[in-house]
Coordinates of C-alpha atoms in Angstrom, one line a residue:
Chain A
X1 CA 107.8 93.3 128.0
X2 CA 111.6 94.0 128.4
X3 CA 113.6 95.8 131.2
X4 CA 115.2 98.9 130.9
X5 CA 117.6 100.6 133.3
X6 CA 116.3 104.0 133.1
X7 CA 118.4 107.1 134.8
X8 CA 116.2 110.1 135.4
X9 CA 117.0 113.8 135.8
X10 CA 114.1 114.2 138.5
X11 CA 113.8 117.8 138.5
X12 CA 111.9 120.3 136.6
X13 CA 115.1 122.2 136.2
X14 CA 117.1 121.2 133.2
X15 CA 119.9 118.8 133.7
X16 CA 123.1 120.8 134.0
X17 CA 125.5 120.4 131.0
X18 CA 128.3 118.4 133.1
X19 CA 125.5 116.0 134.6
X20 CA 124.1 115.1 131.1
X21 CA 127.3 114.3 129.8
X22 CA 128.1 111.8 132.9
X23 CA 124.8 110.6 132.7
X24 CA 124.7 109.5 129.1
X25 CA 127.8 107.7 129.1
X26 CA 127.1 104.0 127.6
X27 CA 123.6 104.7 127.2
X28 CA 121.5 103.1 124.3
X29 CA 118.6 105.5 124.6
X30 CA 118.2 109.4 125.6
X31 CA 115.0 111.0 126.0
X32 CA 115.4 114.9 126.1
X33 CA 113.5 118.3 126.1
X34 CA 114.3 121.1 123.7
X35 CA 116.2 123.0 126.3
X36 CA 118.9 120.0 126.0
X37 CA 121.2 120.5 123.2
X38 CA 122.2 117.1 121.7
X39 CA 125.5 117.7 119.9
X40 CA 128.9 116.1 119.0
X41 CA 130.1 116.5 122.6
X42 CA 127.1 114.6 123.9
X43 CA 127.0 112.1 121.3
X44 CA 130.9 111.3 121.8
X45 CA 130.3 111.3 125.7
X46 CA 127.5 108.6 125.2
X47 CA 129.4 106.6 123.2
X48 CA 128.6 103.9 120.3
X49 CA 126.0 102.2 122.2
X50 CA 123.4 105.3 121.5
X51 CA 121.0 104.1 119.1
X52 CA 118.1 106.3 119.4
X53 CA 117.1 109.9 120.8
X54 CA 113.5 110.8 121.6
X55 CA 112.9 114.4 122.0
X56 CA 109.5 115.8 123.6
X57 CA 109.1 118.5 121.0
X58 CA 108.2 118.8 117.2
X59 CA 111.3 121.3 116.7
X60 CA 114.6 119.7 116.5
X61 CA 116.8 122.6 116.1
X62 CA 118.5 121.3 119.6
X63 CA 119.6 118.1 117.8
X64 CA 123.0 118.3 115.7
X65 CA 121.0 116.2 112.9
X66 CA 124.2 115.7 110.9
X67 CA 126.4 114.3 114.0
X68 CA 123.4 112.0 114.8
X69 CA 122.9 110.9 111.0
X70 CA 126.8 110.2 110.9
X71 CA 126.1 107.7 113.8
X72 CA 123.0 106.1 112.7
X73 CA 121.2 107.1 115.6
X74 CA 117.5 107.1 115.1
X75 CA 115.4 110.0 116.2
X76 CA 111.7 110.4 117.5
X77 CA 109.9 113.6 117.8
X78 CA 106.2 114.5 118.4
X79 CA 104.7 116.4 115.2
X80 CA 100.8 116.3 114.7
X81 CA 100.0 115.6 118.6
X82 CA 100.9 119.2 119.7
X83 CA 99.5 121.1 116.5
X84 CA 96.0 121.8 117.8
X85 CA 97.4 123.0 121.2
X86 CA 100.1 125.1 119.4
X87 CA 97.6 126.7 116.8
X88 CA 95.3 127.5 119.7
X89 CA 98.0 129.4 121.3
X90 CA 99.2 131.2 118.4
X91 CA 95.6 132.4 117.7
X92 CA 95.3 133.4 121.4
X93 CA 98.2 135.2 121.2
X94 CA 97.4 137.0 117.8
X95 CA 94.1 138.2 119.4
X96 CA 95.4 139.4 122.8
X97 CA 98.3 141.3 121.0
X98 CA 95.6 143.0 118.4
X99 CA 92.8 143.4 120.9
X100 CA 95.4 144.6 123.6
X101 CA 94.3 142.5 126.4
X102 CA 97.3 142.8 128.4
X103 CA 97.0 146.6 128.4
X104 CA 93.3 146.5 129.3
X105 CA 93.9 144.2 132.0
X106 CA 96.8 146.2 133.4
X107 CA 94.4 149.5 133.1
X108 CA 91.5 147.7 135.0
X109 CA 94.3 146.8 138.1
X110 CA 95.7 150.4 138.1
X111 CA 92.7 152.1 138.4
X112 CA 93.2 153.8 134.5
X113 CA 89.1 152.1 133.9
X114 CA 86.8 155.0 134.5
X115 CA 83.8 154.4 131.8
X116 CA 82.8 153.1 128.3
X117 CA 84.4 155.5 125.7
X118 CA 84.4 155.3 122.1
X119 CA 88.1 155.3 121.2
X120 CA 89.7 153.8 124.2
X121 CA 91.8 150.7 123.6
X122 CA 90.5 150.0 120.3
X123 CA 92.5 147.3 118.4
X124 CA 92.9 146.0 115.1
X125 CA 90.2 143.3 114.2
X126 CA 90.3 140.3 112.0
X127 CA 87.1 140.8 109.9
X128 CA 88.2 141.9 106.5
X129 CA 91.7 141.5 107.2
X130 CA 94.7 139.9 105.1
X131 CA 96.6 137.3 107.1
X132 CA 100.1 136.2 105.8
X133 CA 101.7 132.9 107.2
X134 CA 105.3 132.4 106.8
X135 CA 105.5 128.6 106.7
X136 CA 102.2 127.0 106.0
X137 CA 103.2 123.3 107.6
X138 CA 100.9 121.6 109.8
X139 CA 100.7 124.4 112.6
X140 CA 100.6 127.2 110.1
X141 CA 97.9 125.6 108.4
X142 CA 96.1 124.8 111.4
X143 CA 96.5 128.6 112.4
X144 CA 95.0 129.5 109.1
X145 CA 91.7 127.4 109.5
X146 CA 91.5 128.9 112.9
X147 CA 91.6 132.3 111.5
X148 CA 89.3 132.1 108.5
X149 CA 85.9 132.2 110.2
X150 CA 87.0 135.6 111.8
X151 CA 86.3 137.1 108.5
X152 CA 89.8 137.0 107.2
X153 CA 89.4 138.3 103.4
X154 CA 92.6 137.2 101.9
X155 CA 95.3 134.4 103.5
X156 CA 98.6 134.7 102.0
X157 CA 101.5 132.3 102.7
X158 CA 105.2 132.2 102.0
X159 CA 107.7 129.3 101.8
X160 CA 110.1 127.3 99.6
X161 CA 107.4 126.0 97.4
X162 CA 103.3 126.1 97.2
X163 CA 101.4 123.4 99.3
X164 CA 98.3 121.7 97.8
X165 CA 96.9 121.6 101.2
X166 CA 96.6 125.5 101.2
X167 CA 93.4 125.4 98.9
X168 CA 91.8 124.0 101.9
X169 CA 91.9 127.6 103.3
X170 CA 92.2 129.6 100.1
X171 CA 95.8 130.4 100.7
X172 CA 97.2 132.4 98.1
X173 CA 101.2 131.6 97.6
X174 CA 103.3 134.9 97.2
X175 CA 106.8 135.8 97.6
X176 CA 107.7 136.7 101.3
X177 CA 107.9 141.0 100.1
X178 CA 104.3 140.9 98.8
X179 CA 103.5 138.9 102.1
X180 CA 104.8 141.8 104.1
X181 CA 103.5 144.7 102.2
X182 CA 100.0 143.4 102.1
X183 CA 99.5 141.4 105.4
X184 CA 97.7 143.0 108.4
X185 CA 98.8 140.0 110.6
X186 CA 101.9 138.1 110.0
X187 CA 102.1 134.6 111.6
X188 CA 105.6 132.9 111.5
X189 CA 105.2 129.5 111.8
X190 CA 108.2 128.1 109.9
X191 CA 111.2 125.6 111.5
X192 CA 114.3 127.2 112.5
X193 CA 116.9 126.5 109.7
X194 CA 120.1 128.3 108.6
X195 CA 117.7 129.7 106.2
X196 CA 115.5 131.2 108.4
X197 CA 117.8 132.2 111.2
X198 CA 117.3 136.0 111.5
X199 CA 114.9 136.1 108.9
X200 CA 112.7 138.8 110.7
X201 CA 115.3 141.7 110.7
X202 CA 114.9 145.4 109.9
X203 CA 114.4 145.0 106.1
X204 CA 111.5 142.4 106.9
X205 CA 109.6 145.1 109.4
X206 CA 110.5 148.1 106.9
X207 CA 108.1 146.3 104.4
X208 CA 105.3 145.8 107.0
X209 CA 102.6 148.1 107.2
X210 CA 102.3 150.5 110.3
X211 CA 99.0 149.0 111.1
X212 CA 100.3 145.6 111.2
X213 CA 100.6 142.8 114.1
X214 CA 103.5 140.5 114.1
X215 CA 103.3 137.0 115.6
X216 CA 105.8 134.4 116.2
X217 CA 105.3 130.9 117.7
X218 CA 108.0 129.1 115.7
X219 CA 111.4 129.6 117.2
X220 CA 113.3 132.9 118.8
X221 CA 116.0 132.8 116.5
X222 CA 114.0 133.5 113.5
X223 CA 113.5 136.9 114.6
X224 CA 116.4 140.0 115.0
X225 CA 115.1 141.2 118.3
X226 CA 116.9 144.3 118.2
X227 CA 115.4 145.1 115.0
X228 CA 112.1 144.0 116.5
X229 CA 112.5 146.6 119.3
X230 CA 113.3 149.5 116.8
X231 CA 110.2 148.7 114.5
X232 CA 108.3 148.6 117.4
X233 CA 109.1 151.6 119.2
X234 CA 109.7 153.8 115.8
X235 CA 105.9 152.7 114.9
X236 CA 107.0 150.7 112.1
X237 CA 104.5 148.0 113.0
X238 CA 101.7 148.1 115.5
X239 CA 102.3 145.5 117.8
X240 CA 104.0 142.0 118.2
X241 CA 103.4 138.9 120.3
X242 CA 106.1 136.3 120.7
X243 CA 105.8 132.9 122.1
X244 CA 109.7 132.3 121.7
X245 CA 112.7 134.4 122.2
X246 CA 116.4 134.2 122.4
X247 CA 117.3 133.5 125.0
X248 CA 114.6 131.6 126.4
X249 CA 113.9 132.7 129.3
X250 CA 114.1 136.3 128.2
X251 CA 115.8 138.2 131.2
X252 CA 113.4 140.3 132.8
X253 CA 115.3 143.8 132.0
X254 CA 115.0 142.5 128.4
X255 CA 113.9 146.0 126.4
X256 CA 111.0 144.1 124.5
X257 CA 109.3 143.2 127.9
X258 CA 108.8 147.3 128.7
X259 CA 106.7 147.8 125.5
X260 CA 103.2 148.2 126.0
X261 CA 102.8 146.9 122.2
X262 CA 104.8 143.6 122.8
X263 CA 103.1 140.8 124.3
X264 CA 105.6 138.1 125.3
X265 CA 104.8 134.4 126.5
X266 CA 107.2 132.1 128.0
X267 CA 106.9 129.4 125.6
X268 CA 103.7 127.7 126.3
X269 CA 102.6 126.6 122.4
X270 CA 101.7 123.3 123.5
X271 CA 101.2 123.6 127.1
X272 CA 97.8 122.1 127.6
X273 CA 97.2 118.9 130.2
X274 CA 96.0 116.6 127.4
X275 CA 98.5 117.5 124.9
X276 CA 101.5 117.4 127.3
X277 CA 100.2 114.1 128.3
X278 CA 100.1 112.7 124.8
X279 CA 103.4 114.2 123.9
X280 CA 105.1 112.3 126.9
X281 CA 103.5 109.1 125.8
X282 CA 104.5 109.4 122.3
X283 CA 107.9 110.3 123.5
X284 CA 108.1 107.2 125.6
X285 CA 106.7 104.8 122.9
X286 CA 109.1 106.4 120.1
X287 CA 112.2 105.7 122.5
X288 CA 110.9 102.3 123.1
X289 CA 110.1 101.4 119.6
X290 CA 113.7 102.6 119.1
X291 CA 115.2 100.5 121.4
X292 CA 113.6 97.2 120.5
X293 CA 114.5 97.9 116.6
X294 CA 110.9 98.5 115.6
X295 CA 108.7 101.2 113.7
X296 CA 108.7 104.4 115.6
X297 CA 105.2 106.0 116.0
X298 CA 106.8 109.2 114.7
X299 CA 110.4 109.1 113.4
X300 CA 112.1 111.8 112.2
X301 CA 113.6 111.6 108.8
X302 CA 117.4 112.2 108.7
Chain B
X1 CA 64.7 174.3 114.4
X2 CA 65.9 170.9 115.6
X3 CA 68.1 170.4 118.5
X4 CA 70.0 167.6 119.4
X5 CA 71.9 166.4 122.1
X6 CA 75.2 164.4 121.6
X7 CA 76.5 162.9 124.8
X8 CA 80.0 161.8 123.4
X9 CA 82.7 162.3 121.1
X10 CA 82.1 160.6 117.7
X11 CA 84.8 159.3 115.5
X12 CA 86.1 162.2 113.8
X13 CA 84.7 161.8 110.4
X14 CA 81.5 160.7 111.4
X15 CA 81.1 163.5 113.5
X16 CA 82.1 165.8 110.8
X17 CA 79.5 164.3 108.5
X18 CA 76.9 164.2 111.1
X19 CA 77.7 167.9 112.0
X20 CA 77.2 168.9 107.9
X21 CA 74.0 166.7 107.7
X22 CA 72.6 168.4 111.0
X23 CA 73.7 171.7 109.4
X24 CA 72.1 171.0 106.3
X25 CA 68.9 170.3 107.7
X26 CA 69.2 173.3 109.9
X27 CA 69.7 171.7 113.0
X28 CA 71.6 172.9 116.3
X29 CA 73.5 170.5 118.1
X30 CA 74.7 170.6 121.3
X31 CA 78.0 168.0 121.9
X32 CA 79.5 166.8 124.7
X33 CA 82.7 167.0 123.7
X34 CA 84.8 164.5 126.3
X35 CA 85.9 161.1 126.3
X36 CA 84.4 161.4 129.8
X37 CA 80.8 160.6 130.2
X38 CA 78.5 163.4 130.7
X39 CA 77.6 164.4 134.3
X40 CA 73.9 163.6 135.1
X41 CA 72.9 167.3 135.9
X42 CA 74.5 168.4 132.7
X43 CA 72.4 166.1 130.8
X44 CA 69.4 167.0 132.6
X45 CA 70.0 170.6 131.9
X46 CA 71.3 170.2 128.0
X47 CA 68.3 168.1 126.8
X48 CA 65.9 170.5 127.6
X49 CA 63.8 171.1 124.3
X50 CA 65.7 168.6 122.0
X51 CA 64.2 166.7 119.2
X52 CA 66.9 164.3 119.1
X53 CA 69.3 162.7 121.5
X54 CA 72.3 160.4 120.7
X55 CA 73.7 158.6 123.6
X56 CA 76.1 155.6 124.4
X57 CA 75.6 153.2 127.4
X58 CA 76.8 155.2 130.3
X59 CA 73.8 157.5 130.0
X60 CA 70.7 156.0 132.0
X61 CA 67.9 157.3 129.9
X62 CA 64.8 157.2 132.3
X63 CA 61.7 158.9 133.1
X64 CA 63.7 161.8 134.7
X65 CA 65.8 162.4 131.5
X66 CA 62.5 162.4 129.4
X67 CA 60.8 164.7 131.5
X68 CA 63.7 167.2 131.5
X69 CA 63.7 167.0 127.7
X70 CA 60.2 167.5 127.2
X71 CA 57.8 166.8 124.5
X72 CA 59.9 167.9 121.3
X73 CA 62.1 164.7 121.9
X74 CA 61.3 162.2 118.9
X75 CA 64.3 160.2 118.5
X76 CA 66.6 158.5 120.9
X77 CA 70.0 156.9 118.9
X78 CA 72.2 154.9 121.3
X79 CA 75.6 153.7 120.0
X80 CA 75.3 150.3 121.1
X81 CA 73.5 147.2 121.0
X82 CA 72.6 146.6 124.6
X83 CA 69.7 148.7 125.4
X84 CA 69.5 148.0 129.3
X85 CA 70.3 151.6 129.7
X86 CA 67.0 152.8 128.1
X87 CA 63.8 152.9 130.1
X88 CA 61.8 151.1 126.9
X89 CA 58.6 151.7 128.7
X90 CA 58.8 155.3 129.2
X91 CA 60.0 155.7 125.4
X92 CA 57.3 153.7 124.2
X93 CA 54.7 155.7 126.2
X94 CA 56.2 158.8 124.6
X95 CA 56.0 157.7 121.3
X96 CA 59.9 158.4 121.0
X97 CA 61.8 156.3 118.4
X98 CA 64.9 154.3 119.1
X99 CA 67.8 153.7 117.1
X100 CA 70.7 151.2 118.0
X101 CA 73.6 149.4 116.5
X102 CA 73.0 145.6 116.0
X103 CA 75.3 143.5 113.9
X104 CA 77.9 146.0 113.0
X105 CA 79.5 145.0 116.2
X106 CA 79.0 141.4 115.9
X107 CA 82.3 140.2 114.5
X108 CA 84.3 142.2 117.1
X109 CA 82.4 141.1 120.1
X110 CA 82.7 137.6 118.9
X111 CA 86.2 138.1 118.4
X112 CA 87.0 139.7 121.8
X113 CA 84.8 136.8 123.4
X114 CA 87.2 134.3 121.8
X115 CA 90.2 136.3 122.9
X116 CA 89.2 136.4 126.5
X117 CA 88.4 132.9 126.5
X118 CA 91.4 131.7 125.1
X119 CA 93.3 134.3 127.3
X120 CA 91.6 132.3 130.8
X121 CA 91.7 129.2 129.1
X122 CA 95.5 129.4 128.2
X123 CA 96.5 131.4 131.1
X124 CA 97.9 134.1 129.2
X125 CA 97.8 137.0 131.9
X126 CA 99.5 134.5 134.3
X127 CA 101.9 133.6 131.7
X128 CA 102.9 137.3 130.7
X129 CA 103.3 138.1 134.5
X130 CA 105.7 135.3 134.9
X131 CA 107.7 136.2 131.8
X132 CA 107.9 139.8 133.2
X133 CA 108.8 138.9 136.4
X134 CA 111.5 136.4 136.5
X135 CA 109.1 133.2 137.1
X136 CA 110.4 132.1 133.7
X137 CA 112.7 129.1 134.0
X138 CA 113.3 127.1 131.0
X139 CA 110.6 124.8 129.2
X140 CA 108.9 122.5 131.8
X141 CA 106.7 119.8 130.9
X142 CA 103.7 120.9 133.3
X143 CA 104.4 124.5 133.6
X144 CA 101.3 126.8 132.9
X145 CA 99.1 124.0 131.3
X146 CA 95.9 124.9 130.2
X147 CA 92.3 123.6 129.0
X148 CA 92.2 123.0 125.2
X149 CA 89.1 123.5 122.9
X150 CA 89.8 120.6 121.2
X151 CA 87.3 117.6 122.0
X152 CA 85.4 120.0 124.3
X153 CA 81.9 121.0 124.7
X154 CA 81.0 124.7 124.4
X155 CA 77.8 126.0 126.0
X156 CA 76.1 129.1 124.8
X157 CA 74.0 130.8 127.4
X158 CA 71.5 133.0 125.1
X159 CA 71.8 132.3 121.5
X160 CA 71.5 135.1 119.3
X161 CA 73.7 137.1 116.7
X162 CA 76.8 137.4 118.8
X163 CA 76.4 133.5 120.5
X164 CA 76.3 132.1 116.7
X165 CA 79.2 134.1 115.7
X166 CA 81.0 132.7 118.4
X167 CA 80.3 129.4 117.9
X168 CA 81.0 129.9 114.0
X169 CA 84.6 131.0 115.0
X170 CA 85.1 128.2 117.7
X171 CA 84.3 125.3 115.2
X172 CA 87.9 124.8 113.5
X173 CA 89.4 124.5 117.1
X174 CA 87.8 121.1 117.0
X175 CA 85.2 121.5 119.4
X176 CA 82.9 118.4 119.8
X177 CA 79.7 119.8 120.5
X178 CA 77.5 123.2 120.9
X179 CA 74.9 123.4 123.0
X180 CA 72.9 126.4 124.1
X181 CA 70.0 127.6 126.5
X182 CA 67.3 130.4 125.8
X183 CA 64.2 131.0 127.1
X184 CA 62.8 128.7 124.1
X185 CA 64.7 127.0 121.5
X186 CA 66.2 129.1 118.3
X187 CA 66.0 126.5 115.6
X188 CA 67.1 128.7 112.6
X189 CA 70.1 130.1 114.5
X190 CA 71.0 126.8 116.2
X191 CA 71.1 124.7 112.6
X192 CA 73.5 127.5 111.8
X193 CA 76.0 126.1 114.3
X194 CA 74.6 122.5 114.7
X195 CA 74.0 123.4 118.5
X196 CA 71.9 121.2 120.6
X197 CA 68.9 122.9 122.9
X198 CA 69.4 122.1 126.7
X199 CA 68.0 123.2 130.1
X200 CA 70.1 125.8 132.0
X201 CA 71.1 122.8 134.2
X202 CA 72.1 120.9 131.4
X203 CA 74.5 123.5 130.1
X204 CA 76.3 123.9 133.3
X205 CA 76.8 120.2 133.8
X206 CA 78.1 119.7 130.2
X207 CA 79.8 122.6 129.4
X208 CA 83.7 122.7 129.1
X209 CA 83.4 126.5 128.4
X210 CA 80.4 128.4 129.0
X211 CA 79.9 131.8 127.1
X212 CA 77.1 134.3 128.3
X213 CA 75.6 136.2 125.3
X214 CA 72.0 136.8 126.6
X215 CA 70.6 140.3 127.0
X216 CA 70.2 142.0 130.4
X217 CA 66.8 141.6 131.3
X218 CA 64.9 141.4 134.7
X219 CA 64.9 137.7 134.1
X220 CA 68.5 137.3 133.4
X221 CA 69.6 139.8 136.3
X222 CA 72.0 137.5 138.3
X223 CA 70.9 134.3 136.6
X224 CA 74.7 133.2 136.7
X225 CA 74.7 132.5 140.3
X226 CA 75.6 129.8 142.9
X227 CA 72.9 127.6 141.4
X228 CA 74.8 127.7 138.1
X229 CA 78.3 127.5 139.0
X230 CA 77.8 124.5 141.7
X231 CA 76.5 122.1 138.6
X232 CA 79.3 123.2 136.7
X233 CA 82.5 121.0 135.8
X234 CA 85.7 121.9 138.1
X235 CA 87.9 122.1 134.8
X236 CA 85.5 124.7 133.2
X237 CA 85.9 127.9 132.1
X238 CA 83.1 130.8 132.2
X239 CA 83.0 133.8 130.2
X240 CA 80.9 136.9 130.1
X241 CA 80.9 139.5 127.5
X242 CA 77.3 140.3 127.8
X243 CA 76.1 142.5 130.8
X244 CA 77.7 142.5 134.3
X245 CA 74.2 142.5 135.9
X246 CA 73.7 138.7 134.5
X247 CA 76.2 137.6 137.1
X248 CA 76.2 137.3 140.9
X249 CA 80.0 138.2 141.6
X250 CA 79.8 137.1 145.0
X251 CA 78.9 133.6 143.8
X252 CA 81.4 133.7 141.1
X253 CA 84.2 134.5 143.7
X254 CA 83.1 131.9 145.7
X255 CA 83.1 129.4 142.6
X256 CA 86.4 130.2 141.5
X257 CA 88.2 130.3 144.9
X258 CA 86.9 127.2 145.9
X259 CA 87.6 125.5 142.8
X260 CA 83.9 124.8 141.8
X261 CA 84.9 126.1 138.2
X262 CA 88.5 126.5 136.5
X263 CA 88.4 130.0 135.4
X264 CA 86.6 132.6 134.5
X265 CA 87.0 135.8 132.0
X266 CA 84.8 139.0 132.5
X267 CA 84.4 142.0 130.0
X268 CA 81.7 143.3 131.9
X269 CA 81.2 143.8 135.6
X270 CA 79.1 145.5 138.3
X271 CA 79.9 148.2 138.5
X272 CA 82.0 149.4 135.6
X273 CA 84.5 149.9 136.5
X274 CA 85.1 147.8 138.9
X275 CA 86.8 149.2 142.2
X276 CA 90.6 148.0 142.1
X277 CA 90.2 146.3 145.4
X278 CA 87.5 144.2 144.5
X279 CA 88.1 140.7 145.6
X280 CA 88.0 139.2 141.9
X281 CA 91.0 140.9 141.2
X282 CA 92.7 138.7 143.6
X283 CA 92.3 135.7 141.7
X284 CA 94.9 134.3 139.4
X285 CA 92.1 132.5 137.4
X286 CA 89.8 135.5 136.9
X287 CA 90.5 137.9 134.1
X288 CA 89.0 140.9 133.7
X289 CA 88.7 143.5 130.8
X290 CA 87.2 146.9 130.9
X291 CA 84.1 146.3 128.5
X292 CA 86.2 146.4 125.4
X293 CA 84.1 144.0 123.3
X294 CA 83.3 146.2 120.5
X295 CA 86.6 148.3 120.6
X296 CA 88.0 147.9 117.1
X297 CA 88.6 150.8 115.0
X298 CA 86.3 149.9 112.2
X299 CA 84.0 148.7 114.6
X300 CA 83.6 151.9 116.4
X301 CA 83.7 153.8 113.2
X302 CA 80.8 151.6 112.2
X303 CA 78.9 152.1 115.3
X304 CA 79.1 155.8 115.4
X305 CA 78.2 156.1 111.5
X306 CA 74.9 153.9 112.3
X307 CA 74.0 155.8 115.5
X308 CA 74.4 159.0 113.1
X309 CA 72.3 157.6 110.4
X310 CA 69.6 156.2 112.8
X311 CA 69.3 159.8 114.3
X312 CA 69.2 161.5 111.1
X313 CA 66.7 159.1 110.1
X314 CA 64.7 159.8 113.1
X315 CA 64.7 163.3 112.7
X316 CA 63.6 163.3 109.3
X317 CA 60.5 161.0 110.1
X318 CA 62.3 158.1 107.6
X319 CA 63.1 154.7 108.3
X320 CA 66.1 154.0 110.4
X321 CA 68.9 151.6 109.6
X322 CA 68.4 149.9 112.5
X323 CA 65.5 150.7 114.6
X324 CA 64.8 149.1 118.0
X325 CA 61.1 147.6 118.1
X326 CA 59.5 148.7 121.2

């Protein structure tokens, strides 16, 4: 039992930059969200006391890792505890997009529903399909496990190297181009890095099937949104579902929001009561361990 | 010369192959060539003297239609697995054979049921609305939180092909337990998904997610009512993709608006379409789809081919691929 002085930004709105820079002065520890960019400026403002940063996320693209490493600051994050909720949301988004749920609901509310018709609102089913997962990490694998019993015929994945755990889902390691040409569903599940920034661009979408469904629940910056818009309106791909965008929030007049075949969710991948509770606890415990110089439950290797 | 009446437009190549088969048999056929259902008067007129009738679920095939058709009618083929729109007693009495489309639509229906379940439990429709209308700020810890399948109990009301398929698909979401209720235990089906047989009351009490998968019969009419909802958890999610008539919609509205249950997803209603001013539409926690459970291109194609083949077999006096035992 030890005593901390805690400075809390007590609002649902993110802390303004100026407030953050002031608030971190002399801090030993910093607990943040993915909407807080922790770069050299923040670290300098904090000063030499800062020994631990604990983020309530598994993604760490908002943290300037090199700067943090240089200053020997430890980092805690929340892998694993949010895998189930995020994989579940990814599948929810895939199904909602492929089976045209938002369109259906819109028709119902606006009087477009007259009677049962054989070809109305038909979508693409998973049964007999080929699914391609880009980045078969914890979340990608969890998504693949959940899709399998829907009758997926082939599970392809791409990444820097093959993964032994892919065997569990009969995953086939293929070059990205093959994945794009052969997949009926493309799910992006990789981390955002300089290599994956803008990965999903015009060339990417051109290689996909015109009946394919594209899903991104990783990070918005992996996708070139202008090229995606182009691909969707030109019929290069059938539909897209996004839980992440650039920026977040996406402005309400953004062209992607007007497309019937584009489903946009406001970054709710891990949004379940139980998961957020567990994430919060883990984030706090990571922070406390960092402050007392102990082993963290989930430390990010820098 | 056989005469066949087809009440709706089929998928194009099935239709063409049906036509050529019918032509080969020297069959005359009458096609209602529209996506909209055939008006009752037209149907009564066109069935006169026909040997076969291929219909969809919007046509009520009762004594009136069968009388209008007359004694030639030997086969009725419906492009659906549900047969609550057919007067089975009347059909049996007249010795008319019935074809339907089980199994070919099981995957699509199970898939849509799960899509609907997840859209409801994870609040997808609220979320897409917020994204479009400016309610989306930055990432917030408790905003739009939903209920997770992991560690939950899933209850199936009516364990048939579709119920089993739903459970199989939910398993990797780390569901803790599957339970089901039915008129009697279904040991073989239950074994496939390791589901425990319970009473309706227990199903209501224990389920975090309750999916209704039973047929509509006089026994199941309105069975999902106040009695069921009042026993359910206030964090539970109710999903119906069976038939609208199984649910008492007033009681459901009551349960949703008073917080007796957390949310509901419906693919079927009474009536269909549901009028746009229906109270259920005012509820954020009620998701309503326009009966699209089997609406995938491949499935509708398979259904129409099967319906066509059932019809042809009936006309030829042969075994049908899928005949309904009357």
